[in-house]
CSV table of C-alpha atoms in Angstrom, one decimal:
chain,number,residue,atom,x,y,z
B,268,UNK,CA,-148.7,-117.6,-105.9
B,269,UNK,CA,-147.4,-117.3,-102.3
B,270,UNK,CA,-144.9,-114.6,-101.3
B,271,UNK,CA,-143.1,-114.0,-98.1
B,272,UNK,CA,-143.3,-110.6,-96.5
B,273,UNK,CA,-140.1,-110.0,-94.5
B,274,UNK,CA,-141.3,-107.2,-92.2
B,275,UNK,CA,-144.8,-108.6,-91.5
B,276,UNK,CA,-143.2,-112.1,-91.2
B,277,UNK,CA,-146.1,-113.9,-92.9
B,278,UNK,CA,-146.7,-115.6,-96.3
B,279,UNK,CA,-149.6,-114.4,-98.4
B,280,UNK,CA,-151.0,-114.7,-102.0
B,281,UNK,CA,-149.4,-112.0,-104.2
B,282,UNK,CA,-152.5,-111.9,-106.5
B,283,UNK,CA,-154.7,-111.3,-103.5
B,284,UNK,CA,-152.6,-108.3,-102.5
B,285,UNK,CA,-152.6,-106.9,-106.0
B,286,UNK,CA,-156.4,-107.3,-106.1
B,287,UNK,CA,-156.8,-105.5,-102.7
B,288,UNK,CA,-154.7,-102.6,-104.1
B,289,UNK,CA,-156.8,-102.4,-107.2
B,290,UNK,CA,-160.1,-102.2,-105.2
B,291,UNK,CA,-158.7,-99.4,-103.0
B,292,UNK,CA,-157.4,-97.5,-106.0
B,293,UNK,CA,-160.8,-97.8,-107.6
B,294,UNK,CA,-162.4,-96.2,-104.5
B,295,UNK,CA,-159.8,-93.5,-104.4
B,296,UNK,CA,-160.6,-92.3,-107.9
B,297,UNK,CA,-164.4,-92.5,-107.3
B,298,UNK,CA,-164.7,-90.9,-103.9
B,299,UNK,CA,-161.6,-88.8,-103.4
B,300,UNK,CA,-160.4,-90.9,-100.4
B,301,UNK,CA,-157.0,-92.4,-100.1
B,302,UNK,CA,-158.6,-95.8,-99.3
B,303,UNK,CA,-156.6,-96.4,-96.1
B,304,UNK,CA,-159.8,-96.8,-94.1
B,305,UNK,CA,-160.4,-100.0,-96.2
B,306,UNK,CA,-157.0,-101.4,-97.0
B,307,UNK,CA,-155.8,-101.4,-93.4
B,308,UNK,CA,-158.7,-103.5,-92.0
B,309,UNK,CA,-158.5,-105.8,-95.0
B,310,UNK,CA,-154.8,-106.4,-94.2
B,311,UNK,CA,-155.9,-107.2,-90.6
B,312,UNK,CA,-158.2,-109.9,-92.0
B,313,UNK,CA,-155.6,-111.6,-94.1
B,314,UNK,CA,-153.2,-111.9,-91.2
B,315,UNK,CA,-150.9,-108.8,-91.4
B,316,UNK,CA,-149.9,-107.4,-88.0
B,317,UNK,CA,-151.7,-104.1,-87.2
B,318,UNK,CA,-148.5,-102.1,-86.8
B,319,UNK,CA,-147.3,-103.2,-90.2
B,320,UNK,CA,-150.7,-102.8,-91.8
B,321,UNK,CA,-151.0,-99.2,-90.5
B,322,UNK,CA,-147.5,-98.1,-91.7
B,323,UNK,CA,-147.6,-99.9,-95.1
B,324,UNK,CA,-151.3,-99.0,-95.7
B,325,UNK,CA,-150.3,-95.3,-95.5
B,326,UNK,CA,-147.7,-96.1,-98.2
B,327,UNK,CA,-150.3,-97.5,-100.6
B,328,UNK,CA,-152.5,-94.5,-100.0
B,329,UNK,CA,-149.8,-92.3,-101.5
B,330,UNK,CA,-149.7,-94.1,-104.8
B,331,UNK,CA,-153.5,-94.4,-105.3
B,332,UNK,CA,-153.9,-90.7,-104.4
B,333,UNK,CA,-151.2,-89.6,-106.8
B,334,UNK,CA,-152.8,-91.5,-109.6
B,335,UNK,CA,-156.2,-90.1,-108.8
B,336,UNK,CA,-155.1,-86.5,-108.3
B,337,UNK,CA,-153.4,-86.4,-111.7
B,338,UNK,CA,-156.7,-87.2,-113.3
B,339,UNK,CA,-158.4,-84.4,-111.3
B,340,UNK,CA,-155.7,-81.9,-112.2
B,341,UNK,CA,-156.3,-82.5,-115.9
B,342,UNK,CA,-160.0,-81.7,-115.2
B,343,UNK,CA,-159.0,-78.6,-113.2
B,344,UNK,CA,-160.9,-79.7,-110.1
B,345,UNK,CA,-158.2,-79.2,-107.5
B,346,UNK,CA,-158.1,-76.1,-105.3
B,347,UNK,CA,-154.4,-75.8,-104.7
B,348,UNK,CA,-154.6,-72.9,-102.3
B,349,UNK,CA,-157.0,-74.8,-100.0
B,350,UNK,CA,-154.8,-77.9,-100.4
B,351,UNK,CA,-151.7,-76.1,-99.1
B,352,UNK,CA,-153.6,-74.8,-96.0
B,353,UNK,CA,-155.0,-78.3,-95.3
B,354,UNK,CA,-151.4,-79.7,-95.7
B,355,UNK,CA,-150.0,-77.3,-93.1
B,356,UNK,CA,-152.4,-78.6,-90.5
B,357,UNK,CA,-151.9,-82.2,-91.7
B,358,UNK,CA,-148.1,-82.2,-91.2
B,359,UNK,CA,-148.5,-80.9,-87.6
B,360,UNK,CA,-151.1,-83.5,-86.8
B,361,UNK,CA,-149.1,-86.3,-88.4
B,362,UNK,CA,-146.1,-85.5,-86.2
B,363,UNK,CA,-148.4,-85.5,-83.1
B,364,UNK,CA,-149.9,-88.8,-84.2
B,365,UNK,CA,-146.6,-90.6,-84.6
B,366,UNK,CA,-145.7,-89.6,-81.1
B,367,UNK,CA,-148.9,-91.1,-79.7
B,368,UNK,CA,-148.5,-94.2,-81.8
B,369,UNK,CA,-145.0,-94.8,-80.3
B,370,UNK,CA,-146.3,-94.4,-76.8
B,371,UNK,CA,-149.2,-96.9,-77.4
B,372,UNK,CA,-146.8,-99.4,-79.0
B,373,UNK,CA,-144.6,-99.3,-75.9
B,374,UNK,CA,-147.6,-99.9,-73.7
B,375,UNK,CA,-148.7,-102.9,-75.9
B,376,UNK,CA,-152.1,-101.4,-76.6
B,377,UNK,CA,-151.7,-100.3,-80.3
B,378,UNK,CA,-153.5,-103.2,-81.8
B,379,UNK,CA,-156.7,-102.8,-79.8
B,380,UNK,CA,-156.5,-99.0,-80.1
B,381,UNK,CA,-156.3,-99.1,-83.9
B,382,UNK,CA,-159.3,-101.4,-84.3
B,383,UNK,CA,-161.5,-99.6,-81.8
B,384,UNK,CA,-160.6,-96.3,-83.5
B,385,UNK,CA,-161.8,-97.7,-86.8
B,386,UNK,CA,-165.1,-98.9,-85.4
B,387,UNK,CA,-165.8,-95.5,-83.6
B,388,UNK,CA,-164.7,-93.2,-86.4
B,389,UNK,CA,-166.2,-95.2,-89.3
B,390,UNK,CA,-169.5,-95.7,-87.5
B,391,UNK,CA,-169.9,-92.0,-86.6
B,392,UNK,CA,-168.9,-90.6,-90.0
B,393,UNK,CA,-170.8,-93.3,-92.0
B,394,UNK,CA,-174.0,-92.5,-90.2
B,395,UNK,CA,-173.7,-88.8,-90.6
B,396,UNK,CA,-172.9,-89.1,-94.3
B,397,UNK,CA,-175.7,-91.6,-94.9
B,398,UNK,CA,-178.2,-89.3,-93.2
B,399,UNK,CA,-177.1,-86.2,-95.2
B,400,UNK,CA,-177.0,-88.1,-98.5
B,401,UNK,CA,-180.6,-89.3,-98.1
B,402,UNK,CA,-181.7,-85.7,-97.4
B,403,UNK,CA,-179.8,-84.5,-100.5
B,404,UNK,CA,-181.5,-87.1,-102.7
B,405,UNK,CA,-184.9,-86.3,-101.3
B,406,UNK,CA,-184.3,-82.5,-102.0
B,407,UNK,CA,-183.2,-83.2,-105.5
B,408,UNK,CA,-186.5,-84.9,-106.3
B,409,UNK,CA,-188.4,-81.7,-105.4
B,410,UNK,CA,-186.9,-79.1,-107.8
B,411,UNK,CA,-189.5,-76.4,-106.9
B,412,UNK,CA,-188.5,-76.5,-103.2
B,413,UNK,CA,-184.8,-77.0,-103.7
B,414,UNK,CA,-182.7,-74.5,-101.7
B,415,UNK,CA,-178.9,-73.9,-102.0
B,416,UNK,CA,-177.3,-73.4,-98.6
B,417,UNK,CA,-173.6,-73.5,-99.6
B,418,UNK,CA,-172.7,-70.1,-98.1
B,419,UNK,CA,-174.7,-70.3,-94.8
B,420,UNK,CA,-171.7,-71.4,-92.7
B,421,UNK,CA,-171.9,-68.6,-90.3
B,422,UNK,CA,-169.2,-69.7,-87.8
B,423,UNK,CA,-166.6,-70.2,-90.6
B,424,UNK,CA,-167.4,-66.7,-91.9
B,425,UNK,CA,-167.0,-65.0,-88.5
B,426,UNK,CA,-163.5,-66.3,-87.7
B,427,UNK,CA,-160.4,-64.1,-88.4
B,428,UNK,CA,-157.5,-64.7,-90.8
B,429,UNK,CA,-159.7,-65.0,-93.9
B,430,UNK,CA,-158.4,-66.0,-97.3
B,431,UNK,CA,-159.9,-66.1,-100.7
B,432,UNK,CA,-160.1,-69.6,-102.4
B,433,UNK,CA,-161.1,-68.8,-106.0
B,434,UNK,CA,-161.4,-72.3,-107.3
B,435,UNK,CA,-163.9,-73.2,-104.5
B,436,UNK,CA,-165.6,-69.8,-104.6
B,437,UNK,CA,-165.0,-69.2,-100.9
B,438,UNK,CA,-163.8,-66.4,-98.7
B,439,UNK,CA,-163.3,-67.9,-95.2
B,440,UNK,CA,-160.9,-68.2,-92.3
B,441,UNK,CA,-157.9,-70.5,-92.6
B,442,UNK,CA,-158.4,-71.7,-89.1
B,443,UNK,CA,-161.1,-74.4,-89.8
B,444,UNK,CA,-159.1,-75.9,-92.8
B,445,UNK,CA,-155.9,-76.1,-90.6
B,446,UNK,CA,-157.9,-77.8,-87.8
B,447,UNK,CA,-159.4,-80.3,-90.3
B,448,UNK,CA,-155.9,-81.0,-91.7
B,449,UNK,CA,-154.5,-81.6,-88.2
B,450,UNK,CA,-157.2,-84.1,-87.4
B,451,UNK,CA,-156.5,-85.9,-90.7
B,452,UNK,CA,-152.8,-86.0,-89.9
B,453,UNK,CA,-153.4,-87.6,-86.5
B,454,UNK,CA,-155.6,-90.2,-88.1
B,455,UNK,CA,-153.0,-90.9,-90.8
B,456,UNK,CA,-150.4,-91.6,-88.2
B,457,UNK,CA,-152.4,-93.8,-85.8
B,458,UNK,CA,-154.8,-95.5,-88.2
B,459,UNK,CA,-152.8,-95.6,-91.5
B,460,UNK,CA,-155.6,-93.8,-93.4
B,461,UNK,CA,-155.5,-90.9,-95.7
B,462,UNK,CA,-158.3,-89.3,-93.8
B,463,UNK,CA,-160.5,-88.7,-96.7
B,464,UNK,CA,-163.6,-90.2,-94.9
B,465,UNK,CA,-163.2,-87.4,-92.4
B,466,UNK,CA,-161.9,-84.6,-94.7
B,467,UNK,CA,-164.4,-85.0,-97.6
B,468,UNK,CA,-167.5,-84.5,-95.4
B,469,UNK,CA,-165.8,-81.7,-93.4
B,470,UNK,CA,-164.9,-79.9,-96.6
B,471,UNK,CA,-168.4,-80.2,-97.9
B,472,UNK,CA,-170.5,-79.5,-94.8
B,473,UNK,CA,-168.2,-77.4,-92.7
B,474,UNK,CA,-166.2,-75.4,-95.3
B,475,UNK,CA,-169.0,-75.4,-97.9
B,476,UNK,CA,-166.8,-76.5,-100.8
B,477,UNK,CA,-168.3,-77.9,-104.1
B,478,UNK,CA,-168.2,-81.7,-104.2
B,479,UNK,CA,-166.4,-81.9,-107.5
B,480,UNK,CA,-163.6,-79.7,-106.2
B,481,UNK,CA,-163.5,-81.4,-102.8
B,482,UNK,CA,-162.4,-84.8,-104.3
B,483,UNK,CA,-159.3,-83.5,-106.1
B,484,UNK,CA,-158.3,-81.2,-103.3
B,485,UNK,CA,-158.7,-84.0,-100.7
B,486,UNK,CA,-156.4,-86.3,-102.7
B,487,UNK,CA,-153.8,-83.5,-103.1
B,488,UNK,CA,-153.5,-83.1,-99.3
B,489,UNK,CA,-153.6,-86.8,-98.7
B,490,UNK,CA,-150.5,-87.4,-100.9
B,491,UNK,CA,-148.1,-85.3,-98.8
B,492,UNK,CA,-149.5,-86.2,-95.3
B,493,UNK,CA,-149.4,-89.9,-95.9
B,494,UNK,CA,-146.0,-89.7,-97.5
B,495,UNK,CA,-144.7,-87.9,-94.4
B,496,UNK,CA,-146.4,-90.4,-92.2
B,497,UNK,CA,-144.8,-93.4,-94.0
B,498,UNK,CA,-141.3,-92.0,-93.7
B,499,UNK,CA,-141.8,-91.3,-90.0
B,500,UNK,CA,-143.1,-94.8,-89.4
B,501,UNK,CA,-140.1,-96.3,-91.3
B,502,UNK,CA,-137.6,-94.2,-89.3
B,503,UNK,CA,-139.2,-94.7,-85.8
B,504,UNK,CA,-140.8,-98.1,-85.9
B,505,UNK,CA,-139.2,-99.9,-88.9
B,506,UNK,CA,-142.7,-101.2,-89.7
B,507,UNK,CA,-143.0,-100.5,-93.5
B,508,UNK,CA,-142.9,-103.7,-95.5
B,509,UNK,CA,-141.8,-102.6,-99.0
B,510,UNK,CA,-142.7,-105.9,-100.7
B,511,UNK,CA,-146.3,-105.6,-99.4
B,512,UNK,CA,-146.4,-101.9,-100.3
B,513,UNK,CA,-145.2,-102.6,-103.9
B,514,UNK,CA,-147.9,-105.1,-104.6
B,515,UNK,CA,-150.6,-102.8,-103.2
B,516,UNK,CA,-149.3,-99.8,-105.1
B,517,UNK,CA,-149.3,-101.6,-108.4
B,518,UNK,CA,-152.9,-102.5,-108.0
B,519,UNK,CA,-153.8,-99.1,-106.6
B,520,UNK,CA,-152.5,-97.2,-109.6
B,521,UNK,CA,-154.4,-99.3,-112.1
B,522,UNK,CA,-157.6,-99.1,-110.1
B,523,UNK,CA,-157.5,-95.4,-109.6
B,524,UNK,CA,-157.7,-94.7,-113.3
B,525,UNK,CA,-160.9,-96.6,-113.6
B,526,UNK,CA,-162.3,-95.0,-110.5
B,527,UNK,CA,-162.0,-91.5,-111.8
B,528,UNK,CA,-163.8,-92.4,-114.9
B,529,UNK,CA,-166.7,-94.0,-113.0
B,530,UNK,CA,-166.8,-91.1,-110.5
B,531,UNK,CA,-167.2,-88.5,-113.3
B,532,UNK,CA,-170.4,-90.3,-114.5
B,533,UNK,CA,-172.1,-90.3,-111.1
B,534,UNK,CA,-174.0,-87.5,-109.5
B,535,UNK,CA,-172.6,-85.9,-106.3
B,536,UNK,CA,-175.5,-87.3,-104.2
B,537,UNK,CA,-174.9,-90.8,-105.5
B,538,UNK,CA,-171.2,-90.6,-104.7
B,539,UNK,CA,-171.9,-89.5,-101.1
B,540,UNK,CA,-174.4,-92.3,-100.3
B,541,UNK,CA,-172.2,-95.0,-101.9
B,542,UNK,CA,-169.3,-93.8,-99.8
B,543,UNK,CA,-171.5,-93.8,-96.7
B,544,UNK,CA,-172.6,-97.4,-97.2
B,545,UNK,CA,-169.0,-98.5,-97.8
B,546,UNK,CA,-167.8,-96.9,-94.6
B,547,UNK,CA,-170.6,-98.5,-92.6
B,548,UNK,CA,-169.9,-101.9,-94.1
B,549,UNK,CA,-166.2,-101.8,-93.1
B,550,UNK,CA,-167.2,-100.6,-89.6
B,551,UNK,CA,-169.6,-103.5,-89.2
B,552,UNK,CA,-166.9,-106.1,-90.2
B,553,UNK,CA,-164.4,-104.6,-87.8
B,554,UNK,CA,-166.9,-104.6,-84.9
B,555,UNK,CA,-167.9,-108.2,-85.6
B,556,UNK,CA,-164.2,-109.2,-85.6
B,557,UNK,CA,-163.7,-107.6,-82.2
B,558,UNK,CA,-166.8,-109.3,-80.7
B,559,UNK,CA,-166.5,-112.8,-82.1
B,560,UNK,CA,-164.5,-115.4,-80.2
B,561,UNK,CA,-161.0,-115.8,-81.9
B,562,UNK,CA,-160.2,-119.1,-83.6
B,563,UNK,CA,-156.9,-119.5,-81.7
B,564,UNK,CA,-156.8,-118.6,-78.0
B,565,UNK,CA,-153.6,-117.6,-76.1
B,566,UNK,CA,-153.1,-117.2,-72.4
B,567,UNK,CA,-150.2,-115.8,-70.4
B,568,UNK,CA,-149.4,-117.2,-67.0
B,569,UNK,CA,-146.6,-117.0,-64.5
B,570,UNK,CA,-144.2,-119.9,-64.6
B,571,UNK,CA,-144.9,-122.5,-61.9
B,572,UNK,CA,-148.6,-121.4,-61.6
B,573,UNK,CA,-151.7,-122.8,-63.2
């Protein structure tokens, strides 16, 4: 069932797009990530131009995140106060990221920049998460020596402008959450991701939030930042393909409901290591795609010269 995408200017299978959206929605519900880090490179692989994939991928992240966060709100695992602080930083970062995206587009370097950014960020974050997850699993197998270190984040506690986050059980400065939100906003604009693969480990290891609260709070912030990013891309670049977004959204909403049910049955350590392996897998595929010789080669030469 082929369908023509007017903005992307390519013809693709509609069922394939629906399936991709479903897979990303499943991951959104399980891990608390918007899924943009996976949907955007997958769109690269099926022939969608990077500029369209980034802008439209952010659109799909909104839908899968809404579906996932509703399930977490029902379970009361969303820290709304922390979510608003993260959102303030996210909107600032998103505006900055759109400005950088436009500059790179004018220079003709946006495609390479996006793919290299994915390889670097996914590789770095994936390795850190995998290492920490293995340590957590090893500690959990030794109950007598297990130590809780949730509140030993000294730098966070020393900073000014402290605020109490009751749902997370924290009393810390708002500066680190704002900075984390800004970084996520920049990534959302340039890479078309929700930023969950950065925000989730930062909220756990930097801010010291409980894993179960982190997932719902992460999705809450992702909704607004990616929605803002999508609107900005549509206004400045006209690169949002609504037909592509609709098929991805339909699949994402369905998949997210199943993902939240699966995520509730898994232990926190299992969720972390599965997410780490997934991030490393996507990173390897992107790196391979950059290194392999392309199937079709193009060259640019001055007229009248060899």
